[in-house]
Amino acid sequence: MTRSRLLLTLALSLVSSTALADDRYKVVRPVIIESGIAGQWMMQLGGPVRGQVVRRVQQGQPIRMTQPRRLKQHMAVEPQTQIQQAAYHPDRPAVNAIEPQFLPQMVAYETRHKPGTIIIDTNNRFLYLVMGDGQARRYGVGVGKPGFEWAGEHRITRKAEWPTWHPPKEMIEREAVKGHYLPASMEGGEANPLGARAMYLGSTLYRIHGTNAPWTIGYAVSSGCIRMRNEDVVDLYERVKVGTRVIVM
């Protein structure tokens, strides 16, 4: 092979390799994160995300998120002070994606407790609002994960719409060990873990509240709070008042 032909062959090979490399990096691969940590992952972004797409598939499958078009550059983020609420918009799961027993429904429920009492069965993940005449309105709930279970009786001492979240110091420290850096506080909104409504129980840190992760209803997932789908907690919120008796079993 002559020197000129050899140089030509090498040049063509280089152009072809460059083209293949360019094609390879033209495609933006989706970032896949598990649904259980999606909210926490989004909360750790240093600024607002634009152009993200979040799609909820079936329960148990990961969420696919396309990479954001642009993030603010050179942003100095100080833990606990400048963490901003990201635009986290998970699609609401279809009704048939939730096990039917966890949807709101009227059920037969014999109890000695007065109408208006809330009874929470943590073993079976149900919240009952006693209606009287042997009937109760039943909702599916998420309850405390292993090590965070509790039982007792309190009354609703406060109600709040789209409540601000103030993670307890213990939770901030506990999650930091896992690499989850929680904000000192978060204003109410769709990304807020407390969801659309909150009902505070006695002088404790426990609440009955909504959630930004409705697919967790029916599971032991919380740090002791009772979580409900946003549409369900709004319904319950309108039916009860401050002073309502709440029994957790």
Short mmCIF file of C-alpha atoms in Angstrom, two decimals:
data_model
loop_
_atom_site.label_atom_id
_atom_site.label_comp_id
_atom_site.label_asym_id
_atom_site.label_seq_id
_atom_site.Cartn_x
_atom_site.Cartn_y
_atom_site.Cartn_z
CA MET A 1 0.00 0.00 0.00
CA THR A 2 1.41 3.38 -0.99
CA ARG A 3 1.97 6.08 1.60
CA SER A 4 -0.77 8.29 0.10
CA ARG A 5 -3.35 5.48 0.22
CA LEU A 6 -2.39 4.69 3.82
CA LEU A 7 -2.85 8.33 4.86
CA LEU A 8 -6.24 8.45 3.09
CA THR A 9 -7.42 5.27 4.86
CA LEU A 10 -6.39 6.63 8.26
CA ALA A 11 -8.16 9.94 7.60
CA LEU A 12 -11.42 8.18 6.60
CA SER A 13 -11.23 5.98 9.71
CA LEU A 14 -10.79 9.02 11.95
CA VAL A 15 -13.79 10.81 10.41
CA SER A 16 -15.95 7.69 10.81
CA SER A 17 -14.99 7.27 14.49
CA THR A 18 -15.71 10.94 15.20
CA ALA A 19 -19.14 10.66 13.57
CA LEU A 20 -19.99 7.58 15.66
CA ALA A 21 -18.92 9.39 18.84
CA ASP A 22 -21.04 12.41 17.92
CA ASP A 23 -24.07 10.19 17.29
CA ARG A 24 -23.52 8.43 20.59
CA TYR A 25 -23.73 11.64 22.61
CA LYS A 26 -26.62 13.16 20.68
CA VAL A 27 -29.07 10.97 22.68
CA VAL A 28 -29.83 12.16 26.22
CA ARG A 29 -30.44 9.05 28.29
CA PRO A 30 -33.18 9.23 30.96
CA VAL A 31 -32.22 9.19 34.62
CA ILE A 32 -34.08 6.42 36.43
CA ILE A 33 -34.70 6.64 40.16
CA GLU A 34 -36.81 4.45 42.39
CA SER A 35 -40.17 5.90 43.39
CA GLY A 36 -39.48 5.56 47.11
CA ILE A 37 -36.66 8.11 47.05
CA ALA A 38 -37.93 10.34 44.25
CA GLY A 39 -39.21 13.09 46.54
CA GLN A 40 -36.05 13.14 48.63
CA TRP A 41 -33.85 13.19 45.53
CA MET A 42 -35.74 16.12 44.03
CA MET A 43 -35.53 18.09 47.28
CA GLN A 44 -31.73 18.04 47.12
CA LEU A 45 -31.46 19.94 43.84
CA GLY A 46 -29.76 23.29 44.26
CA GLY A 47 -32.22 25.26 42.14
CA PRO A 48 -35.40 25.05 40.09
CA VAL A 49 -35.50 22.41 37.38
CA ARG A 50 -36.92 23.36 34.02
CA GLY A 51 -38.20 21.02 31.40
CA GLN A 52 -38.27 17.90 33.54
CA VAL A 53 -40.77 15.20 32.73
CA VAL A 54 -41.88 12.77 35.40
CA ARG A 55 -44.08 9.83 34.50
CA ARG A 56 -45.55 7.42 37.03
CA VAL A 57 -45.97 3.95 35.62
CA GLN A 58 -47.35 1.03 37.62
CA GLN A 59 -46.79 0.58 41.33
CA GLY A 60 -43.35 -0.85 42.00
CA GLN A 61 -41.82 0.37 38.73
CA PRO A 62 -39.23 3.15 38.67
CA ILE A 63 -40.00 6.73 37.71
CA ARG A 64 -38.35 7.90 34.48
CA MET A 65 -37.17 11.47 34.40
CA THR A 66 -35.70 13.16 31.38
CA GLN A 67 -32.66 15.24 32.19
CA PRO A 68 -33.41 18.93 32.79
CA ARG A 69 -32.73 21.33 29.94
CA ARG A 70 -30.89 23.77 32.13
CA LEU A 71 -29.83 24.16 35.74
CA LYS A 72 -28.63 27.40 37.27
CA GLN A 73 -24.86 27.44 37.04
CA HIS A 74 -22.36 28.38 39.76
CA MET A 75 -25.03 28.34 42.48
CA ALA A 76 -23.58 28.15 45.96
CA VAL A 77 -25.95 26.08 48.07
CA GLU A 78 -25.61 26.11 51.83
CA PRO A 79 -27.24 23.16 53.63
CA GLN A 80 -30.45 24.04 55.50
CA THR A 81 -30.58 27.61 54.12
CA GLN A 82 -30.68 27.78 50.33
CA ILE A 83 -32.25 24.45 49.40
CA GLN A 84 -35.21 25.27 47.19
CA GLN A 85 -38.34 23.33 46.46
CA ALA A 86 -37.96 21.65 43.09
CA ALA A 87 -40.78 21.45 40.58
CA TYR A 88 -41.74 17.88 41.42
CA HIS A 89 -44.96 16.83 39.71
CA PRO A 90 -45.58 13.06 39.88
CA ASP A 91 -48.64 11.96 37.93
CA ARG A 92 -51.46 10.83 40.15
CA PRO A 93 -51.83 7.06 39.86
CA ALA A 94 -54.97 5.79 38.17
CA VAL A 95 -57.66 4.56 40.55
CA ASN A 96 -57.10 0.97 39.39
CA ALA A 97 -53.38 1.27 40.28
CA ILE A 98 -54.31 1.31 43.98
CA GLU A 99 -55.54 -1.81 45.69
CA PRO A 100 -59.35 -1.45 45.90
CA GLN A 101 -59.51 -1.95 49.66
CA PHE A 102 -57.53 1.27 50.17
CA LEU A 103 -60.02 3.46 48.31
CA PRO A 104 -62.57 5.42 50.43
CA GLN A 105 -65.73 3.43 51.07
CA MET A 106 -68.55 2.95 53.55
CA VAL A 107 -68.22 -0.28 55.54
CA ALA A 108 -70.00 -2.07 58.36
CA TYR A 109 -68.17 -1.19 61.58
CA GLU A 110 -69.48 -2.00 65.02
CA THR A 111 -67.85 0.03 67.78
CA ARG A 112 -68.66 1.54 71.17
CA HIS A 113 -67.02 4.83 70.14
CA LYS A 114 -69.17 7.83 69.28
CA PRO A 115 -69.83 9.04 65.71
CA GLY A 116 -67.09 11.43 64.60
CA THR A 117 -64.32 9.42 66.27
CA ILE A 118 -61.31 8.51 64.12
CA ILE A 119 -59.91 5.00 64.65
CA ILE A 120 -56.68 3.99 62.91
CA ASP A 121 -55.88 0.30 62.43
CA THR A 122 -52.12 0.41 61.76
CA ASN A 123 -51.83 -3.36 61.22
CA ASN A 124 -54.27 -3.36 58.32
CA ARG A 125 -53.50 0.23 57.13
CA PHE A 126 -57.03 1.57 57.53
CA LEU A 127 -58.45 4.77 59.01
CA TYR A 128 -62.09 4.65 60.10
CA LEU A 129 -64.29 7.67 60.63
CA VAL A 130 -67.17 6.40 62.77
CA MET A 131 -70.51 7.42 61.24
CA GLY A 132 -72.94 5.69 63.62
CA ASP A 133 -75.61 3.02 62.99
CA GLY A 134 -72.88 0.38 62.65
CA GLN A 135 -71.23 2.20 59.74
CA ALA A 136 -67.87 3.91 59.18
CA ARG A 137 -66.14 5.66 56.34
CA ARG A 138 -62.89 3.80 55.67
CA TYR A 139 -59.71 5.15 54.02
CA GLY A 140 -56.41 3.51 53.17
CA VAL A 141 -53.36 4.97 54.93
CA GLY A 142 -49.60 4.68 55.16
CA VAL A 143 -48.25 4.12 58.68
CA GLY A 144 -44.99 4.10 60.65
CA LYS A 145 -42.21 1.90 59.30
CA PRO A 146 -40.55 -0.70 61.56
CA GLY A 147 -39.15 1.03 64.60
CA PHE A 148 -41.55 3.96 64.27
CA GLU A 149 -44.81 2.24 65.17
CA TRP A 150 -46.91 3.67 67.99
CA ALA A 151 -50.36 3.44 69.53
CA GLY A 152 -52.35 5.79 71.72
CA GLU A 153 -55.17 8.29 71.92
CA HIS A 154 -55.08 12.00 71.14
CA ARG A 155 -57.33 14.75 69.87
CA ILE A 156 -56.88 16.92 66.80
CA THR A 157 -55.40 20.15 68.14
CA ARG A 158 -54.83 21.99 64.87
CA LYS A 159 -55.76 21.79 61.19
CA ALA A 160 -53.81 23.28 58.30
CA GLU A 161 -54.24 23.55 54.54
CA TRP A 162 -51.10 23.01 52.43
CA PRO A 163 -49.01 23.00 55.62
CA THR A 164 -45.38 24.04 55.88
CA TRP A 165 -43.08 21.12 56.69
CA HIS A 166 -40.56 21.53 59.51
CA PRO A 167 -38.58 18.27 59.70
CA PRO A 168 -37.63 17.50 63.34
CA LYS A 169 -33.94 17.79 64.17
CA GLU A 170 -33.81 14.04 64.78
CA MET A 171 -35.15 13.34 61.29
CA ILE A 172 -32.68 15.75 59.67
CA GLU A 173 -29.78 14.05 61.44
CA ARG A 174 -31.10 10.56 60.73
CA GLU A 175 -31.57 11.22 57.02
CA ALA A 176 -28.20 12.98 56.69
CA VAL A 177 -26.49 9.74 57.67
CA LYS A 178 -28.19 8.15 54.64
CA GLY A 179 -27.11 10.99 52.35
CA HIS A 180 -30.57 12.63 52.28
CA TYR A 181 -30.16 16.31 53.17
CA LEU A 182 -33.50 17.71 54.28
CA PRO A 183 -34.31 21.42 54.36
CA ALA A 184 -34.94 23.20 57.66
CA SER A 185 -38.43 23.93 56.35
CA MET A 186 -40.47 23.65 53.16
CA GLU A 187 -43.47 25.75 52.19
CA GLY A 188 -46.71 23.96 51.35
CA GLY A 189 -47.09 22.74 47.78
CA GLU A 190 -47.22 19.67 45.55
CA ALA A 191 -43.64 18.66 46.42
CA ASN A 192 -44.25 18.95 50.16
CA PRO A 193 -44.33 15.57 51.96
CA LEU A 194 -47.26 16.72 54.10
CA GLY A 195 -49.48 17.07 51.06
CA ALA A 196 -52.68 19.09 50.85
CA ARG A 197 -53.89 18.97 54.47
CA ALA A 198 -52.62 18.15 57.96
CA MET A 199 -54.37 17.41 61.23
CA TYR A 200 -52.05 17.64 64.24
CA LEU A 201 -52.42 15.12 67.06
CA GLY A 202 -52.20 16.41 70.62
CA SER A 203 -48.81 17.92 71.49
CA THR A 204 -46.94 15.20 69.57
CA LEU A 205 -45.03 15.52 66.31
CA TYR A 206 -47.51 13.12 64.69
CA ARG A 207 -50.07 14.20 62.12
CA ILE A 208 -52.66 12.79 59.81
CA HIS A 209 -51.62 14.35 56.52
CA GLY A 210 -51.54 14.06 52.76
CA THR A 211 -48.55 12.95 50.71
CA ASN A 212 -46.54 13.63 47.56
CA ALA A 213 -46.12 9.87 47.11
CA PRO A 214 -49.65 8.40 46.87
CA TRP A 215 -48.33 5.01 45.74
CA THR A 216 -47.07 4.42 49.33
CA ILE A 217 -50.59 4.17 50.75
CA GLY A 218 -51.12 0.74 52.27
CA TYR A 219 -47.51 0.41 53.40
CA ALA A 220 -45.45 0.98 56.56
CA VAL A 221 -43.32 3.85 55.25
CA SER A 222 -43.53 6.91 57.52
CA SER A 223 -41.69 8.14 60.60
CA GLY A 224 -44.88 7.66 62.63
CA CYS A 225 -47.33 9.99 60.90
CA ILE A 226 -50.48 8.69 59.26
CA ARG A 227 -50.42 9.57 55.56
CA MET A 228 -53.32 9.60 53.10
CA ARG A 229 -53.84 10.37 49.44
CA ASN A 230 -54.36 14.11 49.00
CA GLU A 231 -57.92 13.70 47.74
CA ASP A 232 -58.73 11.49 50.76
CA VAL A 233 -57.17 13.74 53.37
CA VAL A 234 -59.11 16.72 51.96
CA ASP A 235 -62.32 14.71 52.28
CA LEU A 236 -61.53 13.73 55.88
CA TYR A 237 -60.41 17.28 56.74
CA GLU A 238 -63.83 18.64 55.76
CA ARG A 239 -65.64 16.05 57.90
CA VAL A 240 -63.81 16.53 61.21
CA LYS A 241 -63.00 19.46 63.48
CA VAL A 242 -60.45 20.48 66.09
CA GLY A 243 -61.12 18.40 69.19
CA THR A 244 -61.94 15.21 67.26
CA ARG A 245 -60.86 12.10 69.18
CA VAL A 246 -58.24 9.98 67.38
CA ILE A 247 -57.46 6.42 68.50
CA VAL A 248 -54.38 4.70 67.02
CA MET A 249 -54.17 0.94 67.46
#
